[in-house]
Amino acid sequence: MAGYLLLIHRYRNQRLSIEVNASPIRDADTNITGVVLVFHNVTELRGLAKKMSYQATHDSLTGLLNRREFETRLSLAIQRTRNKGGEHALFYLDLDNFKVVNDTCGHNAGDELLKQLTIRLRMELREADTFARLGGDEFGILLEDCSVEHARDTAETIRRVVENFRFVRDNTIFRIGVSIGLVPINEASSNLPEVLSAADSACYVAKEQGRNRIHIYEPDDEAVAERHGQMQWVHRIQNVLDENRFRLFFQPIAKLNRGPLEPVTLHGEVLLRMLDENNRLVGPGSFIPAAERYLLMPAIDRWVITNTFRMLTLNKKRVEERLSTCCINLSGQSLSDERFMDFLVSEIRESDINPRMLCFEITETAVIANLSNASNFISTLRGMGCRFALDDFGVGLSSFSYLKNLPVDYLKLDGCFVQNMIADNIDLAMVEAINQVGHTMEIKTIAEFVEDEETLEAVRAIGVDYAQGYVISKPVPIEIGLYSDPVDYADTDEPEPHIKIVS
């Protein structure tokens, strides 16, 4: 008997998972005279596996399902309807005026609003309904075995709940709304991409018609609404590219446990913002999903490369004296675009930038989707001397299995583990495990979303090599980040950047 699992219930509802292996004891005539039992407590291991499985299908902020799991369930519902008939309904929700909260009180306030609101909305749904966060302030709801009439009533209830919801922060009361696209799902529904596209378009129409309303999709809407939505985003992003209205920011990354004689050098990540038509900065969460959806990321990545290299060479001597590593994000679309790799190689050679200074960040999910292309891309650029960081590491169930085949220099621990590691022992164990695996493979580790001193000291104690987050520095305009001396502005309310040297 090998690998038999026992579940033991102890007092106070404590459960232990025990793996049992048995080996027979035989005499000289091979008769079984006894048995050796080996018991192994696998409670913690199973807990980690369960945690990783949960995080692979759920949003870390709200606890709702994530987009990938929602799309899986929606696809199955569409398939069942085509095979067996029935009626379902899909809601695509986009909050109105949510950005006001983020801009006024910061992203922590926005996160708290989302948590409070999703708890309230769950109360209006049936237990069998599927509720997911699709990204940012967008949500999806799948109502199975639901007529159009009942779906319309439910959507109106949700709209009223959001309209009446009040969020209080810093003695200010915030009101928001929600635009809802409703798509009936029946035997005529084709496939997942088309149903989601129809829902997205219906939601967009609701926003265009004045926000805080419901638009029910009809087949005749498809061509007009989809084209209208696509062209709006394509036109807006292309205008920003043509008018040079993207802006580069820089967020320093601190080396932990720096030796007393080790020189202070700058290591940081280049971040992107958009300047909208009213000269207001727009965060990447607002435009990157649309750029990815409509395949505009390679053009944006080219803009980032060109302008980052320009800033690096503008005051080359100053930059080379201070900067050890400049991290630049690359999208999955660029990884799979051979022309982009040729462009990047050409830009590096023509700029005369030391390739060792460059570190390209690619996300774990992008690598999984383009493993062969990613491996070739990394090998080519590393051959020139560039370095690579694997971003958001740890959220995929296959993380460790493919890591050994990727020649990366840094692992960036996913922020969902780092943010909660003080309060959650499993998140702490994940940070420790990823850090240990990275060091075993001689890969440096970087903790993202280090937002307070307690977390900073915790990752330092674990042995993480670098830390990035607001406790180190907020993102600053790239010219300040590259050319100004590091200054400690910690805990200041002033708009100037704060860059803390951590020794």
C-alpha atoms as one frame of an Amber mdcrd trajectory, in Angstrom:
protein
   0.000   0.000   0.000   1.510   3.330  -1.062   0.254   6.870  -0.674  -2.978
   6.055   1.172  -4.407   9.236   2.705  -6.056   9.476   6.113  -8.028  12.502
   7.260  -7.914  12.760  11.053 -10.264  15.045  12.974  -8.864  16.359  16.244
 -10.381  18.527  18.920 -11.504  22.081  18.026 -12.214  20.960  14.446  -8.510
  20.598  13.670  -7.883  18.322  10.693  -4.698  16.459   9.882  -3.873  14.894
   6.527  -1.719  11.800   7.038  -0.136   9.888   4.170   0.347   6.189   4.954
   2.791   3.858   3.207   2.944   0.149   4.064   5.676  -2.368   3.262   5.329
  -6.111   4.036   7.841  -8.044   6.149   8.545 -11.487   4.681  10.300 -14.549
   6.020  12.757 -16.730   4.148   9.863 -18.412   2.334   8.454 -15.026   1.249
   5.484 -15.420   3.554   4.220 -12.148   5.025   4.922 -12.107   8.741   4.355
  -8.445   9.452   4.146  -4.982   8.033   6.012  -1.690   8.380   3.798   1.382
   8.397   5.227   4.831   7.711   3.051   7.831   8.565   3.822  11.231   7.042
   2.015  14.424   8.073   1.207  16.180   4.769  -1.233  18.714   6.234   0.916
  21.739   5.407   1.757  20.456   1.930  -1.905  19.872   1.112  -2.722  23.284
   2.550  -0.211  24.913   0.212  -1.589  22.982  -2.761  -5.135  24.010  -1.844
  -4.039  27.628  -1.449  -2.316  27.635  -4.846  -5.350  26.024  -6.467  -7.628
  28.669  -4.920  -5.386  31.534  -6.010  -5.253  30.168  -9.549  -9.034  30.573
  -9.849  -9.843  33.529  -7.568  -9.167  37.249  -7.415  -6.824  38.008  -4.520
  -8.537  41.294  -3.579 -12.243  40.458  -3.552 -12.225  36.678  -3.242 -14.415
  36.453  -6.354 -13.580  34.133  -9.229 -10.966  35.507 -11.628 -11.405  36.041
 -15.345  -9.874  32.726 -16.386 -12.166  30.639 -14.173 -15.190  32.753 -15.144
 -14.498  32.189 -18.835 -14.164  28.450 -18.209 -17.585  28.288 -16.529 -19.182
  30.549 -19.128 -17.830  28.391 -21.949 -19.311  25.270 -20.350 -22.684  26.998
 -19.930 -22.706  28.017 -23.611 -21.841  24.476 -24.657 -24.580  22.953 -22.471
 -27.129  25.343 -23.936 -26.185  24.431 -27.499 -26.377  20.709 -26.700 -29.389
  20.561 -24.380 -31.179  23.891 -24.736 -32.100  26.222 -21.904 -31.659  29.906
 -21.102 -28.864  31.709 -19.280 -27.837  35.353 -18.955 -24.470  37.089 -18.864
 -23.886  40.479 -17.196 -20.818  42.597 -17.924 -20.460  45.290 -15.231 -18.233
  48.362 -15.385 -18.308  50.755 -12.425 -18.917  54.444 -13.145 -16.849  57.171
 -11.443 -14.652  54.631  -9.659 -11.555  56.507 -10.808 -12.609  59.509  -8.695
 -12.065  57.447  -5.537  -8.621  56.268  -6.675  -7.541  59.761  -7.710  -8.845
  61.389  -4.527  -7.906  58.881  -1.828  -5.462  56.475  -3.438  -5.606  52.881
  -4.601  -5.988  51.448  -1.102  -9.297  53.277  -0.816 -10.346  51.993  -4.227
  -9.498  48.452  -3.172 -11.561  48.812  -0.003 -14.525  50.100  -2.009 -14.372
  47.070  -4.298 -14.287  44.684  -1.339 -17.270  46.335   0.362 -19.312  46.578
  -2.829 -18.769  42.982  -3.936 -19.866  41.710  -0.518 -23.076  43.741  -0.879
 -23.735  42.555  -4.448 -23.335  38.906  -3.500 -26.424  39.287  -1.309 -28.563
  39.935  -4.404 -27.439  36.808  -6.272 -28.508  33.201  -6.018 -26.018  30.760
  -4.555 -25.719  29.043  -7.945 -24.891  32.293  -9.781 -21.291  32.860 -10.863
 -19.750  36.206  -9.850 -16.235  37.189 -10.969 -13.875  40.124 -11.128 -12.690
  40.417 -14.718 -10.100  43.114 -14.048  -9.866  46.588 -12.523 -13.425  47.757
 -11.885 -15.047  45.305 -14.325 -17.100  42.294 -13.202 -18.978  39.421 -14.770
 -22.081  37.585 -13.550 -23.455  34.383 -15.062 -27.079  33.528 -14.237 -27.812
  29.953 -15.286 -31.353  28.717 -15.979 -32.566  32.296 -16.105 -35.064  33.932
 -18.467 -34.432  37.320 -20.050 -37.211  38.826 -17.928 -35.726  37.580 -14.660
 -32.248  38.634 -15.784 -33.511  42.145 -16.526 -35.037  42.392 -13.040 -31.826
  41.137 -11.417 -29.720  43.592 -13.420 -31.959  46.459 -12.332 -31.656  45.349
  -8.702 -27.867  45.343  -9.006 -27.908  48.764 -10.652 -29.988  50.209  -7.808
 -27.771  48.619  -5.143 -24.673  50.205  -6.675 -26.445  53.534  -7.160 -27.461
  53.595  -3.472 -24.078  52.380  -2.225 -22.074  54.960  -0.261 -18.358  54.753
   0.417 -16.918  56.946   3.173 -13.235  57.841   3.244 -11.426  60.749   4.883
 -14.763  62.342   5.870 -15.868  62.296   2.236 -18.859  60.357   0.902 -18.414
  58.871  -2.575 -21.215  57.764  -4.881 -20.680  55.518  -7.873 -22.807  53.884
 -10.527 -22.585  50.872 -12.792 -23.082  50.307 -16.505 -24.359  46.812 -17.289
 -24.307  44.919 -20.561 -26.808  42.036 -20.559 -26.509  39.198 -23.074 -29.090
  36.377 -23.246 -27.482  32.965 -23.816 -29.530  30.419 -25.755 -29.186  27.780
 -28.464 -28.241  30.473 -30.981 -25.259  31.658 -28.915 -22.086  30.814 -30.792
 -18.939  30.683 -28.656 -17.148  32.253 -25.706 -15.276  35.070 -27.522 -18.393
  36.262 -29.339 -20.597  36.156 -26.241 -18.005  38.056 -24.179 -17.492  40.556
 -26.986 -21.239  41.134 -27.178 -21.409  41.694 -23.412 -18.459  44.085 -23.508
 -20.067  45.995 -26.373 -23.440  46.164 -24.622 -21.728  47.534 -21.515 -19.916
  50.096 -23.647 -23.226  51.189 -25.186 -24.676  51.610 -21.675 -21.767  53.918
 -20.823 -22.113  55.843 -24.075 -25.822  56.381 -23.462 -25.194  58.111 -20.147
 -23.842  55.518 -17.684 -25.567  53.925 -14.694 -27.929  52.004 -16.935 -28.528
  48.598 -18.538 -28.233  47.755 -22.215 -29.665  44.424 -23.366 -27.794  43.020
 -26.327 -29.713  42.041 -29.437 -28.277  40.275 -32.495 -28.695  43.374 -34.667
 -26.473  45.340 -32.257 -23.418  43.179 -32.795 -21.686  44.641 -35.820 -22.329
  48.280 -34.936 -21.635  48.053 -31.199 -18.535  45.887 -31.527 -17.006  48.004
 -34.266 -17.885  51.185 -32.387 -16.276  49.946 -29.181 -13.153  48.706 -30.930
 -12.634  51.836 -32.987 -13.095  54.065 -29.959 -10.246  52.343 -28.148  -8.062
  51.953 -31.226  -8.547  55.585 -32.156  -7.820  56.865 -28.650  -4.643  54.840
 -28.090  -3.331  55.576 -31.566  -3.911  59.283 -30.951  -1.862  59.059 -27.767
   0.934  57.347 -29.696   0.784  59.882 -32.539   0.693  62.853 -30.160   3.373
  61.446 -27.859   1.069  61.586 -24.824   2.416  58.577 -22.976   4.555  59.384
 -19.948   7.317  57.311 -18.357   7.689  56.895 -14.604  10.387  55.137 -12.612
  10.020  53.167  -9.373  13.273  52.357  -7.533  13.913  48.832  -6.286  15.992
  48.570  -3.102  18.731  46.024  -2.586  18.322  44.454   0.846  21.200  43.482
   3.135  23.665  45.647   1.226  27.242  45.284   2.425  28.854  48.272   4.226
  31.449  48.731   1.481  29.073  48.031  -1.387  28.397  51.158  -3.505  24.882
  52.573  -3.669  23.564  52.080  -7.194  20.103  52.573  -8.636  17.890  49.650
  -9.630  14.369  50.396 -10.784  11.404  49.668 -13.039  10.062  51.852 -15.850
   6.278  52.322 -15.600   3.839  53.742 -18.146   1.088  56.349 -17.789  -1.212
  57.956 -20.364  -1.946  61.677 -20.572  -5.598  61.928 -21.584  -7.354  64.635
 -23.574  -7.745  66.741 -20.421  -4.061  66.423 -19.452  -4.854  64.000 -16.625
  -2.633  61.000 -15.971  -4.325  57.656 -16.585  -2.918  54.498 -14.999  -2.101
  51.407 -17.074  -5.027  49.471 -15.620  -7.345  51.665 -17.679  -5.764  51.269
 -21.114  -3.540  48.176 -21.097  -6.483  45.688 -21.125  -7.910  47.447 -24.196
  -4.486  47.575 -25.853  -4.056  43.849 -25.260  -7.550  43.096 -26.527  -6.996
  44.962 -29.786  -3.340  43.912 -30.312  -1.847  47.347 -29.746   0.762  46.270
 -27.196   3.702  45.871 -29.625   3.257  49.499 -30.719   3.136  50.646 -27.089
   6.183  48.523 -26.217   8.100  50.107 -29.105   7.234  53.568 -27.791   8.426
  52.608 -24.308  11.711  51.168 -25.624  12.447  54.168 -27.849  11.723  56.757
 -25.170  13.377  54.867 -22.317  16.564  54.491 -24.368  16.394  58.193 -25.205
  16.262  59.049 -21.488  19.124  56.659 -20.737  21.356  58.300 -23.340  20.289
  61.904 -22.718  22.702  62.189 -19.803  24.645  59.015 -20.393  27.554  59.682
 -18.055  25.249  60.540 -15.139  23.084  57.475 -15.769  26.023  55.081 -16.049
  27.444  56.387 -12.759  24.200  55.787 -10.838  22.144  53.135 -12.610  22.888
  49.441 -12.306  19.618  48.011 -13.642  16.731  49.479 -15.636  13.729  47.117
 -15.788  11.381  47.459 -18.765   8.099  45.549 -19.111   7.374  43.634 -22.308
   3.969  42.228 -23.272   3.162  38.686 -24.341   2.253  39.987 -27.797   5.739
  41.421 -28.246   7.314  38.160 -27.089   5.613  36.324 -29.941   6.382  39.017
 -32.540   9.650  38.239 -34.332   9.741  41.743 -35.820   9.699  43.212 -32.331
  12.750  41.197 -31.334  14.603  42.472 -34.415  13.550  46.022 -33.513  14.751
  45.652 -29.931  18.122  44.187 -30.919  18.609  47.049 -33.391  17.678  49.692
 -30.794  20.138  48.298 -28.260  22.981  48.312 -30.776  22.236  51.784 -32.118
  21.793  53.376 -28.689  25.186  52.159 -27.459  23.637  51.423 -24.060  25.444
  48.838 -21.974  23.147  45.773 -22.339  24.013  44.674 -18.789  22.080  47.711
 -17.596  18.865  46.458 -19.224  16.493  43.984 -17.599  13.284  43.028 -19.401
  10.290  41.995 -17.301   7.895  39.411 -18.686   4.900  38.022 -16.824   4.525
  34.405 -15.862   1.231  34.127 -17.779   2.797  35.573 -20.947   5.616  33.040
 -20.752   3.200  30.129 -20.295   1.229  31.239 -23.366   4.372  31.715 -25.486
   6.882  29.309 -23.929   8.782  28.453 -27.116   8.894  32.051 -28.361   9.756
  33.328 -24.885  12.692  30.931 -24.563  14.083  32.013 -27.933  13.525  35.690
 -27.118  15.292  35.402 -23.760  18.219  33.439 -25.193  18.791  35.988 -27.965
  18.746  39.039 -25.679  20.752  37.367 -22.922  23.348  36.553 -25.549  23.811
  40.301 -25.930  24.216  40.746 -22.170  20.658  41.780 -21.232  18.961  40.336
 -18.174  15.414  39.103 -17.570  12.940  39.136 -14.690   9.932  36.848 -14.428
   7.117  39.039 -13.110   4.142  38.005 -10.921   5.805  34.678 -10.185   3.912
  32.080  -8.171   0.298  32.429  -9.316   0.497  29.602 -11.862   0.220  25.995
 -10.748   3.047  25.004 -13.110   5.416  27.775 -12.003   8.247  25.605 -10.712
   8.044  23.014 -13.486   8.943  25.380 -16.317  11.231  27.708 -14.354  14.223
  25.403 -14.784  13.907  25.775 -18.562  13.948  29.583 -18.519  17.305  31.375
 -18.109  16.027  34.334 -16.069  18.027  36.475 -13.645  15.284  37.648 -11.280
  12.037  36.303  -9.859   9.499  38.943  -8.857   7.328  37.404  -6.147   3.681
  38.038  -6.909   2.288  40.863  -4.811  -0.750  38.858  -3.662   1.597  36.738
  -1.530   3.767  39.604  -0.292   0.914  41.912   0.699  -0.683  39.369   3.039
   2.377  37.500   4.314   2.312  39.140   7.752  -1.251  38.014   8.453  -1.342
  34.772   6.462   1.056  31.937   7.294   0.453  30.205   3.965   1.349  33.351
   2.022   4.453  33.625   4.200   5.322  30.014   3.395   4.859  30.709  -0.321
   7.237  33.678  -0.175   9.796  31.567   1.677   9.424  28.667  -0.774   9.736
  30.812  -3.903  12.716  32.644  -2.447  14.420  29.346  -1.598  13.790  27.846
  -5.045  15.097  31.007  -6.707  18.284  30.976  -4.667  18.775  27.246  -5.268
  18.734  28.046  -8.991  20.999  31.063  -8.421  18.222  33.490  -9.351  17.850
  36.769  -7.442  14.445  37.465  -5.893  12.405  40.684  -5.756   9.391  41.204
  -3.484   6.699  43.408  -5.049   4.085  45.479  -3.183   6.209  46.017  -0.082
   4.029  48.759   1.364   5.089  49.042   5.019   8.092  48.674   7.312   6.847
  45.418   8.853   6.661  43.701   5.473  10.038  45.180   4.501  11.701  43.707
   7.574   9.955  40.365   7.002  11.207  39.937   3.426  14.666  41.063   4.532
  14.672  38.417   7.292  13.627  35.719   4.822  16.588  36.617   2.628  14.789
  38.158  -0.353  17.361  40.099  -2.368  15.349  43.184  -3.404  12.158  44.997
  -2.408   9.829  47.213  -4.438   6.846  49.189  -3.170   5.647  52.425  -1.628
   7.733  51.931   1.527  10.794  52.217  -0.732   9.492  54.791  -3.190   6.425
  55.824  -5.096   6.795  55.920  -8.895   8.327  59.238  -9.974   8.769  60.874
 -13.398  11.613  59.085 -15.115  13.835  62.163 -15.351  13.689  62.503 -11.560
  14.235  58.803 -10.999  17.266  58.597 -13.287  19.004  61.900 -12.641  18.215
  62.940  -9.047  20.147  61.727  -6.034  18.166  59.347  -3.794  16.525  61.265
  -0.953  14.485  60.008   1.987  11.068  61.645   1.806   9.385  58.875   3.797
   5.987  59.666   5.297   5.842  63.082   3.655   2.621  64.545   2.355   4.494
  66.612  -0.205   4.100  65.763  -3.904   7.860  65.349  -4.381   9.164  61.805
  -4.827  10.518  59.872  -1.892  13.333  57.421  -2.552  14.690  55.627   0.473
  18.110  53.995   0.522  17.743  50.687   2.351  20.967  49.293   3.776
